[in-house]
Amino acid sequence: MYKEITVDRSLLYIEQHHVDTFQSIAEKMDEYSYLVREGAISKEDAWIIAFNAWLMLLPDEYDIIQSVDKILYYSSNFLIYNAVKKNIHFQNLKKRRDATPELFYLSSLCLATGINEWILFVLKKYNQIDLLNRLKKIKYFDAHKRPEKEIQIFIADQAKFVKTAVKELSTNSLSVTIKKCCDNAYFLYKEKFLEPKS
């Protein structure tokens, strides 16, 4: 499903070589694809979250910035991505001196599933099942290409979810999720890549 990732589906300003690099790592580490799971949005769309998480883990000198064109459509994603970027556990992971491409890749997969499951948790907690049902019927990261009427519904849903997410971000539930994802990725990395094979 990582082959569905395209420059156009990313929420960050990127070039084709970013997609190619991620897909090359994904191909080499295909056995870990199971880490990406469905939550509020499909597994296919969760791969886009993984890709965006991986981009955010790249060193700051890569100067990956948010796509201004997409902020209008995907306001909830930018709210969540900004919360993730500022999170202490995410920052600690990004600044690890012993970090490798494998660790960052595994982390991006775990974070994608964690974020997707957190969004599902928020939608259920705040009884936004109608919004969840609409999410299940679309290719999420292609929503900005839909007919105008559907785009307006999508933007209204985004605004509704942002209000809810802001409330939930005042708790520590996302931080707990991020910590768990970073820890799980590191323990898996340690087990598969660092510990001597017997």
PDB file of C-alpha atoms in Angstrom:
ATOM      1  CA  MET A   1       0.000   0.000   0.000  1.00  0.00           C
ATOM      2  CA  TYR A   2       3.015   2.291   0.353  1.00  0.00           C
ATOM      3  CA  LYS A   3       2.987   2.423  -3.450  1.00  0.00           C
ATOM      4  CA  GLU A   4      -0.148   4.602  -3.178  1.00  0.00           C
ATOM      5  CA  ILE A   5       1.981   7.423  -1.710  1.00  0.00           C
ATOM      6  CA  THR A   6       2.417  10.328  -4.129  1.00  0.00           C
ATOM      7  CA  VAL A   7       3.744  13.870  -3.934  1.00  0.00           C
ATOM      8  CA  ASP A   8       0.192  15.167  -4.338  1.00  0.00           C
ATOM      9  CA  ARG A   9      -1.159  13.146  -1.409  1.00  0.00           C
ATOM     10  CA  SER A  10       1.411  14.507   1.056  1.00  0.00           C
ATOM     11  CA  LEU A  11       0.444  17.399   3.307  1.00  0.00           C
ATOM     12  CA  LEU A  12       3.981  18.762   3.225  1.00  0.00           C
ATOM     13  CA  TYR A  13       5.977  20.440   0.461  1.00  0.00           C
ATOM     14  CA  ILE A  14       8.092  17.651  -0.933  1.00  0.00           C
ATOM     15  CA  GLU A  15       9.684  16.416  -4.131  1.00  0.00           C
ATOM     16  CA  GLN A  16       9.523  13.056  -5.887  1.00  0.00           C
ATOM     17  CA  HIS A  17      12.831  11.908  -4.379  1.00  0.00           C
ATOM     18  CA  HIS A  18      11.232  11.988  -0.888  1.00  0.00           C
ATOM     19  CA  VAL A  19       8.539   9.577  -2.076  1.00  0.00           C
ATOM     20  CA  ASP A  20      11.126   7.395  -3.825  1.00  0.00           C
ATOM     21  CA  THR A  21      13.339   7.222  -0.722  1.00  0.00           C
ATOM     22  CA  PHE A  22      10.436   6.279   1.570  1.00  0.00           C
ATOM     23  CA  GLN A  23       9.146   3.666  -0.880  1.00  0.00           C
ATOM     24  CA  SER A  24      12.629   2.203  -1.247  1.00  0.00           C
ATOM     25  CA  ILE A  25      12.912   1.782   2.544  1.00  0.00           C
ATOM     26  CA  ALA A  26       9.356   0.387   2.663  1.00  0.00           C
ATOM     27  CA  GLU A  27      10.222  -2.182   0.007  1.00  0.00           C
ATOM     28  CA  LYS A  28      13.344  -3.311   1.894  1.00  0.00           C
ATOM     29  CA  MET A  29      11.405  -3.470   5.183  1.00  0.00           C
ATOM     30  CA  ASP A  30       8.158  -4.857   3.776  1.00  0.00           C
ATOM     31  CA  GLU A  31       7.881  -7.423   6.587  1.00  0.00           C
ATOM     32  CA  TYR A  32       6.954  -4.552   8.960  1.00  0.00           C
ATOM     33  CA  SER A  33       4.010  -3.306   6.859  1.00  0.00           C
ATOM     34  CA  TYR A  34       1.658  -4.997   9.332  1.00  0.00           C
ATOM     35  CA  LEU A  35       2.391  -2.136  11.752  1.00  0.00           C
ATOM     36  CA  VAL A  36       0.165   0.180   9.687  1.00  0.00           C
ATOM     37  CA  ARG A  37      -3.456  -0.477  10.610  1.00  0.00           C
ATOM     38  CA  GLU A  38      -6.873   0.997   9.989  1.00  0.00           C
ATOM     39  CA  GLY A  39      -8.356   3.393  12.533  1.00  0.00           C
ATOM     40  CA  ALA A  40     -10.528   6.398  11.783  1.00  0.00           C
ATOM     41  CA  ILE A  41      -9.339   6.235   8.183  1.00  0.00           C
ATOM     42  CA  SER A  42      -8.380   3.342   5.909  1.00  0.00           C
ATOM     43  CA  LYS A  43      -5.105   1.459   6.010  1.00  0.00           C
ATOM     44  CA  GLU A  44      -4.245   2.904   2.581  1.00  0.00           C
ATOM     45  CA  ASP A  45      -4.661   6.447   3.906  1.00  0.00           C
ATOM     46  CA  ALA A  46      -2.783   5.535   7.092  1.00  0.00           C
ATOM     47  CA  TRP A  47       0.277   5.010   4.863  1.00  0.00           C
ATOM     48  CA  ILE A  48       0.101   8.712   3.980  1.00  0.00           C
ATOM     49  CA  ILE A  49       0.163   9.506   7.711  1.00  0.00           C
ATOM     50  CA  ALA A  50       3.226   7.252   8.024  1.00  0.00           C
ATOM     51  CA  PHE A  51       4.929   9.044   5.153  1.00  0.00           C
ATOM     52  CA  ASN A  52       4.192  12.470   6.664  1.00  0.00           C
ATOM     53  CA  ALA A  53       5.465  11.278  10.073  1.00  0.00           C
ATOM     54  CA  TRP A  54       8.654  10.037   8.395  1.00  0.00           C
ATOM     55  CA  LEU A  55       9.090  13.432   6.703  1.00  0.00           C
ATOM     56  CA  MET A  56       8.748  15.170  10.087  1.00  0.00           C
ATOM     57  CA  LEU A  57      11.482  12.924  11.493  1.00  0.00           C
ATOM     58  CA  LEU A  58      13.967  14.038   8.825  1.00  0.00           C
ATOM     59  CA  PRO A  59      16.641  16.430  10.131  1.00  0.00           C
ATOM     60  CA  ASP A  60      15.525  20.077  10.282  1.00  0.00           C
ATOM     61  CA  GLU A  61      18.022  21.075   7.614  1.00  0.00           C
ATOM     62  CA  TYR A  62      15.834  19.250   5.082  1.00  0.00           C
ATOM     63  CA  ASP A  63      13.462  22.168   5.642  1.00  0.00           C
ATOM     64  CA  ILE A  64      10.233  20.236   5.071  1.00  0.00           C
ATOM     65  CA  ILE A  65       7.347  22.668   5.507  1.00  0.00           C
ATOM     66  CA  GLN A  66       3.570  22.413   5.510  1.00  0.00           C
ATOM     67  CA  SER A  67       1.690  22.827   2.253  1.00  0.00           C
ATOM     68  CA  VAL A  68      -0.199  26.116   2.523  1.00  0.00           C
ATOM     69  CA  ASP A  69      -2.553  24.923  -0.228  1.00  0.00           C
ATOM     70  CA  LYS A  70      -3.708  21.958   1.879  1.00  0.00           C
ATOM     71  CA  ILE A  71      -4.212  23.727   5.245  1.00  0.00           C
ATOM     72  CA  LEU A  72      -7.738  24.781   4.262  1.00  0.00           C
ATOM     73  CA  TYR A  73      -8.739  21.197   3.481  1.00  0.00           C
ATOM     74  CA  TYR A  74      -6.873  19.253   6.161  1.00  0.00           C
ATOM     75  CA  SER A  75      -6.902  21.592   9.165  1.00  0.00           C
ATOM     76  CA  SER A  76      -7.269  18.737  11.662  1.00  0.00           C
ATOM     77  CA  ASN A  77      -4.164  16.995  10.318  1.00  0.00           C
ATOM     78  CA  PHE A  78      -2.073  20.122  10.698  1.00  0.00           C
ATOM     79  CA  LEU A  79      -3.353  20.587  14.245  1.00  0.00           C
ATOM     80  CA  ILE A  80      -2.330  17.017  15.089  1.00  0.00           C
ATOM     81  CA  TYR A  81       0.995  17.184  13.219  1.00  0.00           C
ATOM     82  CA  ASN A  82       1.946  20.377  15.059  1.00  0.00           C
ATOM     83  CA  ALA A  83       1.071  18.734  18.394  1.00  0.00           C
ATOM     84  CA  VAL A  84       3.171  15.687  17.434  1.00  0.00           C
ATOM     85  CA  LYS A  85       6.143  17.822  16.317  1.00  0.00           C
ATOM     86  CA  LYS A  86       6.161  19.705  19.637  1.00  0.00           C
ATOM     87  CA  ASN A  87       5.748  16.551  21.722  1.00  0.00           C
ATOM     88  CA  ILE A  88       8.733  15.774  23.962  1.00  0.00           C
ATOM     89  CA  HIS A  89       8.713  12.048  23.109  1.00  0.00           C
ATOM     90  CA  PHE A  90       8.709  12.799  19.373  1.00  0.00           C
ATOM     91  CA  GLN A  91      11.474  15.381  19.826  1.00  0.00           C
ATOM     92  CA  ASN A  92      13.562  12.893  21.842  1.00  0.00           C
ATOM     93  CA  LEU A  93      13.156  10.321  19.078  1.00  0.00           C
ATOM     94  CA  LYS A  94      14.072  12.815  16.356  1.00  0.00           C
ATOM     95  CA  LYS A  95      17.201  13.918  18.261  1.00  0.00           C
ATOM     96  CA  ARG A  96      18.501  10.426  19.087  1.00  0.00           C
ATOM     97  CA  ARG A  97      22.175  10.287  18.163  1.00  0.00           C
ATOM     98  CA  ASP A  98      21.972   6.572  17.458  1.00  0.00           C
ATOM     99  CA  ALA A  99      18.933   6.927  15.166  1.00  0.00           C
ATOM    100  CA  THR A 100      19.031   5.095  11.857  1.00  0.00           C
ATOM    101  CA  PRO A 101      16.759   5.102   8.804  1.00  0.00           C
ATOM    102  CA  GLU A 102      15.322   1.796  10.053  1.00  0.00           C
ATOM    103  CA  LEU A 103      14.383   3.269  13.435  1.00  0.00           C
ATOM    104  CA  PHE A 104      12.736   6.305  11.853  1.00  0.00           C
ATOM    105  CA  TYR A 105      10.854   4.109   9.398  1.00  0.00           C
ATOM    106  CA  LEU A 106       9.515   1.790  12.102  1.00  0.00           C
ATOM    107  CA  SER A 107       8.623   4.837  14.194  1.00  0.00           C
ATOM    108  CA  SER A 108       6.690   6.416  11.324  1.00  0.00           C
ATOM    109  CA  LEU A 109       4.622   3.229  10.923  1.00  0.00           C
ATOM    110  CA  CYS A 110       3.869   3.017  14.640  1.00  0.00           C
ATOM    111  CA  LEU A 111       3.016   6.721  14.778  1.00  0.00           C
ATOM    112  CA  ALA A 112       0.664   6.385  11.792  1.00  0.00           C
ATOM    113  CA  THR A 113      -1.334   3.672  13.514  1.00  0.00           C
ATOM    114  CA  GLY A 114      -1.209   5.488  16.860  1.00  0.00           C
ATOM    115  CA  ILE A 115      -2.487   8.747  15.360  1.00  0.00           C
ATOM    116  CA  ASN A 116      -5.151   6.938  13.337  1.00  0.00           C
ATOM    117  CA  GLU A 117      -6.357   5.088  16.453  1.00  0.00           C
ATOM    118  CA  TRP A 118      -6.236   8.310  18.517  1.00  0.00           C
ATOM    119  CA  ILE A 119      -8.477  10.064  15.959  1.00  0.00           C
ATOM    120  CA  LEU A 120     -10.892   7.111  16.168  1.00  0.00           C
ATOM    121  CA  PHE A 121     -10.840   7.346  19.974  1.00  0.00           C
ATOM    122  CA  VAL A 122     -11.608  11.096  19.844  1.00  0.00           C
ATOM    123  CA  LEU A 123     -14.460  10.651  17.354  1.00  0.00           C
ATOM    124  CA  LYS A 124     -16.048   7.979  19.547  1.00  0.00           C
ATOM    125  CA  LYS A 125     -15.436   9.805  22.823  1.00  0.00           C
ATOM    126  CA  TYR A 126     -17.115  12.976  21.537  1.00  0.00           C
ATOM    127  CA  ASN A 127     -19.870  11.059  19.737  1.00  0.00           C
ATOM    128  CA  GLN A 128     -18.950  12.163  16.213  1.00  0.00           C
ATOM    129  CA  ILE A 129     -20.014   8.878  14.628  1.00  0.00           C
ATOM    130  CA  ASP A 130     -21.630  10.626  11.646  1.00  0.00           C
ATOM    131  CA  LEU A 131     -18.252  12.159  10.821  1.00  0.00           C
ATOM    132  CA  LEU A 132     -16.551   8.773  11.285  1.00  0.00           C
ATOM    133  CA  ASN A 133     -19.036   7.125   8.927  1.00  0.00           C
ATOM    134  CA  ARG A 134     -18.293   9.729   6.242  1.00  0.00           C
ATOM    135  CA  LEU A 135     -14.541   9.203   6.704  1.00  0.00           C
ATOM    136  CA  LYS A 136     -14.957   5.483   6.080  1.00  0.00           C
ATOM    137  CA  LYS A 137     -16.523   6.138   2.662  1.00  0.00           C
ATOM    138  CA  ILE A 138     -13.783   8.273   1.106  1.00  0.00           C
ATOM    139  CA  LYS A 139     -10.128   8.201   0.150  1.00  0.00           C
ATOM    140  CA  TYR A 140      -9.187  10.697   2.835  1.00  0.00           C
ATOM    141  CA  PHE A 141      -6.101  12.275   1.273  1.00  0.00           C
ATOM    142  CA  ASP A 142      -7.896  12.705  -2.055  1.00  0.00           C
ATOM    143  CA  ALA A 143     -10.789  14.639  -0.461  1.00  0.00           C
ATOM    144  CA  HIS A 144      -9.533  17.949  -1.883  1.00  0.00           C
ATOM    145  CA  LYS A 145     -10.121  16.567  -5.400  1.00  0.00           C
ATOM    146  CA  ARG A 146     -13.784  15.672  -4.890  1.00  0.00           C
ATOM    147  CA  PRO A 147     -16.768  17.626  -6.291  1.00  0.00           C
ATOM    148  CA  GLU A 148     -17.258  21.068  -4.713  1.00  0.00           C
ATOM    149  CA  LYS A 149     -20.316  20.046  -2.663  1.00  0.00           C
ATOM    150  CA  GLU A 150     -18.433  17.115  -1.120  1.00  0.00           C
ATOM    151  CA  ILE A 151     -15.401  19.321  -0.448  1.00  0.00           C
ATOM    152  CA  GLN A 152     -17.606  21.737   1.517  1.00  0.00           C
ATOM    153  CA  ILE A 153     -18.955  18.861   3.659  1.00  0.00           C
ATOM    154  CA  PHE A 154     -15.389  17.631   4.218  1.00  0.00           C
ATOM    155  CA  ILE A 155     -14.207  21.111   5.288  1.00  0.00           C
ATOM    156  CA  ALA A 156     -17.179  21.441   7.667  1.00  0.00           C
ATOM    157  CA  ASP A 157     -16.301  18.031   9.155  1.00  0.00           C
ATOM    158  CA  GLN A 158     -12.697  19.154   9.554  1.00  0.00           C
ATOM    159  CA  ALA A 159     -13.792  22.273  11.460  1.00  0.00           C
ATOM    160  CA  LYS A 160     -16.043  20.181  13.705  1.00  0.00           C
ATOM    161  CA  PHE A 161     -13.242  17.723  14.443  1.00  0.00           C
ATOM    162  CA  VAL A 162     -10.722  20.532  15.119  1.00  0.00           C
ATOM    163  CA  LYS A 163     -12.964  21.882  17.923  1.00  0.00           C
ATOM    164  CA  THR A 164     -13.155  18.410  19.414  1.00  0.00           C
ATOM    165  CA  ALA A 165      -9.438  17.691  18.975  1.00  0.00           C
ATOM    166  CA  VAL A 166      -8.479  20.974  20.673  1.00  0.00           C
ATOM    167  CA  LYS A 167     -10.490  19.847  23.729  1.00  0.00           C
ATOM    168  CA  GLU A 168      -8.828  16.448  23.722  1.00  0.00           C
ATOM    169  CA  LEU A 169      -5.356  17.933  23.240  1.00  0.00           C
ATOM    170  CA  SER A 170      -5.804  19.678  26.607  1.00  0.00           C
ATOM    171  CA  THR A 171      -5.565  16.171  28.116  1.00  0.00           C
ATOM    172  CA  ASN A 172      -2.444  14.037  27.782  1.00  0.00           C
ATOM    173  CA  SER A 173      -4.020  11.284  25.652  1.00  0.00           C
ATOM    174  CA  LEU A 174      -2.081  12.157  22.478  1.00  0.00           C
ATOM    175  CA  SER A 175       1.183  12.432  24.406  1.00  0.00           C
ATOM    176  CA  VAL A 176       0.591   8.994  25.940  1.00  0.00           C
ATOM    177  CA  THR A 177      -0.114   7.636  22.448  1.00  0.00           C
ATOM    178  CA  ILE A 178       3.061   9.164  20.998  1.00  0.00           C
ATOM    179  CA  LYS A 179       5.195   7.822  23.859  1.00  0.00           C
ATOM    180  CA  LYS A 180       3.746   4.348  23.393  1.00  0.00           C
ATOM    181  CA  CYS A 181       4.398   4.488  19.624  1.00  0.00           C
ATOM    182  CA  CYS A 182       7.992   5.693  20.055  1.00  0.00           C
ATOM    183  CA  ASP A 183       8.676   3.068  22.728  1.00  0.00           C
ATOM    184  CA  ASN A 184       7.143   0.245  20.659  1.00  0.00           C
ATOM    185  CA  ALA A 185       9.146   1.257  17.595  1.00  0.00           C
ATOM    186  CA  TYR A 186      12.388   1.442  19.579  1.00  0.00           C
ATOM    187  CA  PHE A 187      11.865  -1.942  21.274  1.00  0.00           C
ATOM    188  CA  LEU A 188      11.093  -3.553  17.907  1.00  0.00           C
ATOM    189  CA  TYR A 189      14.131  -1.867  16.342  1.00  0.00           C
ATOM    190  CA  LYS A 190      16.340  -2.993  19.220  1.00  0.00           C
ATOM    191  CA  GLU A 191      15.100  -6.562  18.966  1.00  0.00           C
ATOM    192  CA  LYS A 192      15.390  -6.838  15.174  1.00  0.00           C
ATOM    193  CA  PHE A 193      18.394  -4.627  14.389  1.00  0.00           C
ATOM    194  CA  LEU A 194      20.571  -4.240  17.496  1.00  0.00           C
ATOM    195  CA  GLU A 195      20.466  -7.418  19.534  1.00  0.00           C
ATOM    196  CA  PRO A 196      22.948 -10.049  18.357  1.00  0.00           C
ATOM    197  CA  LYS A 197      21.375 -12.940  16.455  1.00  0.00           C
ATOM    198  CA  SER A 198      21.998 -16.272  18.141  1.00  0.00           C
TER     199      SER A 198
END
